[in-house]
Amino acid sequence: MVELRREPDVVLRVRGVRKAFGSRQVLCGADLTARAGQVVGVVGENGAGKTTLLRILGGDLRPDGGHVDVLGRRGYCPQQPVLDGELTVRQHLRLFQIAYRLPHLARAEGLLEALSLASRRDDPVKVLSGGTRQKLNLVLALMHDPRVLLLDEPYQGFDWETYLRFWEITGELRSRGRSVVIVSHLAHDTARLDLLYRLRDGLLRAGPAADATR
């Protein structure tokens, strides 16, 4: 990852990214661009390489070739929450506060309230439902106010109220010039997206979100 020095409205640029696992070529030269204030969707069939792509964008996996340029801090919310079942919600916030070097937890506390998670602060993660764990996963990805937010199947397990609140938060991020990249095997709520990419045969094809159902 390197910092973008040109085109100030571009906060994420992916060029020619390739990744193989053994003889299986998953990404064959993928290109993607996200600008400030954009909500970008990436859709594709199961096994198409969406999670591989997001892990590369999040810095969790090295590509075999190509470049990923990012401006500012990233927030990464994987499909499977990486949480310690023995720790409470509050303890997770403290750990990430240290990791992010945050002076306080005001933003995290606000997110807990917004996602109806505040009452679970002192519950260990192991007693939380899958959807509630995903709420915590989202809070951890957002609490340092990243410039680019990367989400892998973010609303999986959410109830309807949380699903709607998720899109409210996404709208707030967009209004503040943040960029959100949402990876999913289905194109939900395409009217809420500014740009849609389809991942097929290791390549990304961009098009208007309105084309998602075609």
Tab-separated table of C-alpha atoms in Angstrom:
chain	number	residue	atom	x	y	z
A	1	MET	CA	0.000	0.000	0.000
A	2	VAL	CA	1.211	3.503	-0.854
A	3	GLU	CA	-0.341	6.887	-0.293
A	4	LEU	CA	-2.082	8.614	-3.194
A	5	ARG	CA	-0.351	11.829	-4.194
A	6	ARG	CA	-2.523	12.865	-7.171
A	7	GLU	CA	-6.233	13.233	-7.884
A	8	PRO	CA	-7.236	14.344	-4.374
A	9	ASP	CA	-10.828	13.126	-4.794
A	10	VAL	CA	-9.602	9.560	-5.389
A	11	VAL	CA	-9.131	7.796	-2.053
A	12	LEU	CA	-8.697	4.223	-3.285
A	13	ARG	CA	-7.167	3.020	-6.538
A	14	VAL	CA	-6.610	-0.619	-7.494
A	15	ARG	CA	-4.648	-1.387	-10.646
A	16	GLY	CA	-3.877	-4.776	-12.162
A	17	VAL	CA	-4.167	-6.762	-8.929
A	18	ARG	CA	-3.466	-10.463	-9.362
A	19	LYS	CA	-3.724	-13.287	-6.851
A	20	ALA	CA	-3.470	-17.063	-7.212
A	21	PHE	CA	-3.741	-19.907	-4.757
A	22	GLY	CA	-1.703	-22.738	-6.189
A	23	SER	CA	-2.823	-23.277	-9.777
A	24	ARG	CA	-6.091	-21.385	-9.260
A	25	GLN	CA	-5.948	-17.807	-10.503
A	26	VAL	CA	-8.496	-15.862	-8.436
A	27	LEU	CA	-7.741	-12.280	-9.490
A	28	CYS	CA	-6.395	-11.695	-12.995
A	29	GLY	CA	-5.686	-7.971	-13.104
A	30	ALA	CA	-8.509	-6.340	-11.149
A	31	ASP	CA	-9.015	-2.559	-11.365
A	32	LEU	CA	-11.162	-0.413	-9.055
A	33	THR	CA	-11.418	3.267	-8.177
A	34	ALA	CA	-13.330	4.861	-5.286
A	35	ARG	CA	-13.672	8.599	-4.794
A	36	ALA	CA	-14.390	10.633	-1.691
A	37	GLY	CA	-18.063	10.462	-0.745
A	38	GLN	CA	-18.774	7.387	-2.873
A	39	VAL	CA	-20.476	4.171	-1.817
A	40	VAL	CA	-19.120	1.458	-4.096
A	41	GLY	CA	-20.511	-2.054	-4.378
A	42	VAL	CA	-18.649	-5.178	-5.523
A	43	VAL	CA	-20.810	-8.176	-6.379
A	44	GLY	CA	-20.064	-11.622	-7.724
A	45	GLU	CA	-20.909	-15.260	-7.294
A	46	ASN	CA	-19.682	-17.250	-4.322
A	47	GLY	CA	-16.069	-18.204	-4.918
A	48	ALA	CA	-15.484	-15.377	-7.399
A	49	GLY	CA	-12.741	-13.852	-5.232
A	50	LYS	CA	-14.584	-11.016	-3.480
A	51	THR	CA	-13.212	-11.772	-0.012
A	52	THR	CA	-9.723	-12.245	-1.462
A	53	LEU	CA	-10.001	-8.820	-3.074
A	54	LEU	CA	-11.160	-7.171	0.152
A	55	ARG	CA	-8.415	-8.826	2.196
A	56	ILE	CA	-5.893	-7.358	-0.233
A	57	LEU	CA	-7.504	-3.911	-0.022
A	58	GLY	CA	-7.484	-4.154	3.771
A	59	GLY	CA	-3.796	-5.093	3.878
A	60	ASP	CA	-4.509	-8.551	5.280
A	61	LEU	CA	-3.222	-10.367	2.174
A	62	ARG	CA	-0.435	-9.564	-0.251
A	63	PRO	CA	-1.241	-9.598	-3.974
A	64	ASP	CA	0.965	-11.437	-6.436
A	65	GLY	CA	1.048	-8.360	-8.637
A	66	GLY	CA	-0.506	-4.967	-9.219
A	67	HIS	CA	-0.918	-1.956	-6.964
A	68	VAL	CA	-3.325	-0.762	-4.271
A	69	ASP	CA	-3.098	2.932	-3.423
A	70	VAL	CA	-5.036	4.334	-0.469
A	71	LEU	CA	-5.438	7.824	0.943
A	72	GLY	CA	-5.746	8.015	4.708
A	73	ARG	CA	-6.799	5.425	7.234
A	74	ARG	CA	-8.718	2.276	6.357
A	75	GLY	CA	-11.416	0.531	8.322
A	76	TYR	CA	-11.824	-3.165	7.559
A	77	CYS	CA	-14.843	-5.235	8.569
A	78	PRO	CA	-14.344	-8.894	7.534
A	79	GLN	CA	-17.223	-11.269	6.924
A	80	GLN	CA	-16.268	-13.411	9.917
A	81	PRO	CA	-15.772	-11.244	13.028
A	82	VAL	CA	-12.254	-11.590	14.425
A	83	LEU	CA	-13.172	-11.315	18.092
A	84	ASP	CA	-12.077	-12.946	21.343
A	85	GLY	CA	-15.016	-14.773	22.875
A	86	GLU	CA	-13.691	-14.336	26.417
A	87	LEU	CA	-13.436	-10.546	26.195
A	88	THR	CA	-16.358	-8.196	26.704
A	89	VAL	CA	-17.552	-5.579	24.238
A	90	ARG	CA	-15.971	-2.876	26.411
A	91	GLN	CA	-12.618	-4.702	26.500
A	92	HIS	CA	-12.588	-4.960	22.719
A	93	LEU	CA	-13.116	-1.210	22.489
A	94	ARG	CA	-10.212	-0.610	24.874
A	95	LEU	CA	-7.888	-2.840	22.861
A	96	PHE	CA	-8.742	-1.096	19.602
A	97	GLN	CA	-8.453	2.286	21.285
A	98	ILE	CA	-4.831	1.422	22.091
A	99	ALA	CA	-4.215	0.029	18.603
A	100	TYR	CA	-5.662	3.142	16.930
A	101	ARG	CA	-4.045	5.475	19.493
A	102	LEU	CA	-7.341	7.200	20.189
A	103	PRO	CA	-7.498	9.738	23.054
A	104	HIS	CA	-11.055	8.722	24.005
A	105	LEU	CA	-13.931	6.415	23.091
A	106	ALA	CA	-16.576	9.037	22.355
A	107	ARG	CA	-17.069	7.935	18.743
A	108	ALA	CA	-17.173	4.260	19.701
A	109	GLU	CA	-19.741	4.959	22.415
A	110	GLY	CA	-21.889	6.837	19.909
A	111	LEU	CA	-21.762	3.901	17.525
A	112	LEU	CA	-22.752	1.508	20.317
A	113	GLU	CA	-25.815	3.641	20.970
A	114	ALA	CA	-26.660	3.933	17.273
A	115	LEU	CA	-26.523	0.155	16.812
A	116	SER	CA	-28.409	-0.643	20.059
A	117	LEU	CA	-25.317	-2.305	21.487
A	118	ALA	CA	-24.714	-0.075	24.505
A	119	SER	CA	-26.573	-2.380	26.905
A	120	ARG	CA	-24.178	-5.214	26.000
A	121	ARG	CA	-20.969	-3.377	26.942
A	122	ASP	CA	-20.055	-5.792	29.733
A	123	ASP	CA	-21.159	-8.997	28.016
A	124	PRO	CA	-18.464	-11.396	26.810
A	125	VAL	CA	-18.523	-11.885	23.065
A	126	LYS	CA	-19.140	-15.623	23.424
A	127	VAL	CA	-22.721	-15.001	24.620
A	128	LEU	CA	-23.592	-12.650	21.742
A	129	SER	CA	-25.553	-13.728	18.687
A	130	GLY	CA	-23.936	-13.704	15.255
A	131	GLY	CA	-25.734	-10.496	14.278
A	132	THR	CA	-24.695	-8.768	17.512
A	133	ARG	CA	-21.082	-9.797	16.965
A	134	GLN	CA	-21.287	-8.293	13.503
A	135	LYS	CA	-22.497	-5.032	15.070
A	136	LEU	CA	-19.377	-5.002	17.250
A	137	ASN	CA	-17.251	-5.834	14.224
A	138	LEU	CA	-18.676	-2.776	12.474
A	139	VAL	CA	-18.084	-0.516	15.495
A	140	LEU	CA	-14.437	-1.602	15.659
A	141	ALA	CA	-13.974	-0.831	11.961
A	142	LEU	CA	-15.555	2.621	12.326
A	143	MET	CA	-14.368	3.865	15.709
A	144	HIS	CA	-11.219	5.569	14.355
A	145	ASP	CA	-13.226	7.381	11.646
A	146	PRO	CA	-11.440	5.867	8.626
A	147	ARG	CA	-11.249	7.658	5.279
A	148	VAL	CA	-11.963	4.381	3.470
A	149	LEU	CA	-14.281	1.736	4.933
A	150	LEU	CA	-14.075	-1.827	3.555
A	151	LEU	CA	-17.032	-4.110	4.326
A	152	ASP	CA	-17.390	-7.810	3.525
A	153	GLU	CA	-21.068	-8.907	3.661
A	154	PRO	CA	-21.560	-6.285	6.415
A	155	TYR	CA	-25.280	-6.737	7.143
A	156	GLN	CA	-25.249	-10.527	7.342
A	157	GLY	CA	-27.256	-11.500	10.426
A	158	PHE	CA	-28.667	-8.000	11.023
A	159	ASP	CA	-32.305	-7.583	11.954
A	160	TRP	CA	-34.372	-5.156	9.890
A	161	GLU	CA	-33.913	-2.205	12.266
A	162	THR	CA	-30.134	-2.648	12.322
A	163	TYR	CA	-30.080	-3.069	8.549
A	164	LEU	CA	-31.805	0.302	8.128
A	165	ARG	CA	-29.509	1.902	10.695
A	166	PHE	CA	-26.517	0.529	8.787
A	167	TRP	CA	-27.606	2.449	5.695
A	168	GLU	CA	-28.171	5.592	7.772
A	169	ILE	CA	-24.591	5.357	9.041
A	170	THR	CA	-23.376	4.758	5.487
A	171	GLY	CA	-25.225	7.883	4.349
A	172	GLU	CA	-23.612	9.900	7.139
A	173	LEU	CA	-20.178	8.680	6.067
A	174	ARG	CA	-20.873	9.605	2.461
A	175	SER	CA	-21.987	13.123	3.465
A	176	ARG	CA	-18.662	13.628	5.259
A	177	GLY	CA	-16.645	12.598	2.218
A	178	ARG	CA	-15.815	9.102	3.390
A	179	SER	CA	-15.608	6.263	0.868
A	180	VAL	CA	-17.351	2.948	1.537
A	181	VAL	CA	-16.687	-0.270	-0.403
A	182	ILE	CA	-19.293	-2.988	0.171
A	183	VAL	CA	-18.633	-6.543	-1.018
A	184	SER	CA	-21.603	-8.895	-1.355
A	185	HIS	CA	-22.700	-11.933	-3.360
A	186	LEU	CA	-26.010	-10.124	-3.970
A	187	ALA	CA	-26.692	-6.555	-5.074
A	188	HIS	CA	-28.964	-5.248	-2.313
A	189	ASP	CA	-30.352	-1.703	-2.303
A	190	THR	CA	-28.510	-0.737	-5.462
A	191	ALA	CA	-30.183	2.689	-5.419
A	192	ARG	CA	-28.005	3.475	-2.402
A	193	LEU	CA	-24.783	2.809	-4.355
A	194	ASP	CA	-22.908	5.326	-6.473
A	195	LEU	CA	-20.999	2.728	-8.462
A	196	LEU	CA	-21.205	-1.035	-8.887
A	197	TYR	CA	-18.455	-3.449	-9.881
A	198	ARG	CA	-19.054	-7.030	-10.962
A	199	LEU	CA	-16.274	-9.524	-10.251
A	200	ARG	CA	-16.188	-12.279	-12.831
A	201	ASP	CA	-13.346	-14.420	-14.167
A	202	GLY	CA	-10.892	-12.547	-11.954
A	203	LEU	CA	-11.710	-9.131	-13.411
A	204	LEU	CA	-13.818	-6.207	-12.211
A	205	ARG	CA	-16.283	-4.536	-14.589
A	206	ALA	CA	-17.670	-1.155	-13.509
A	207	GLY	CA	-21.123	0.143	-14.294
A	208	PRO	CA	-23.941	2.272	-12.891
A	209	ALA	CA	-25.622	0.777	-9.824
A	210	ALA	CA	-28.893	0.821	-11.761
A	211	ASP	CA	-27.477	-1.934	-13.986
A	212	ALA	CA	-27.125	-4.356	-11.060
A	213	THR	CA	-30.181	-6.417	-11.932
A	214	ARG	CA	-29.398	-6.757	-15.621
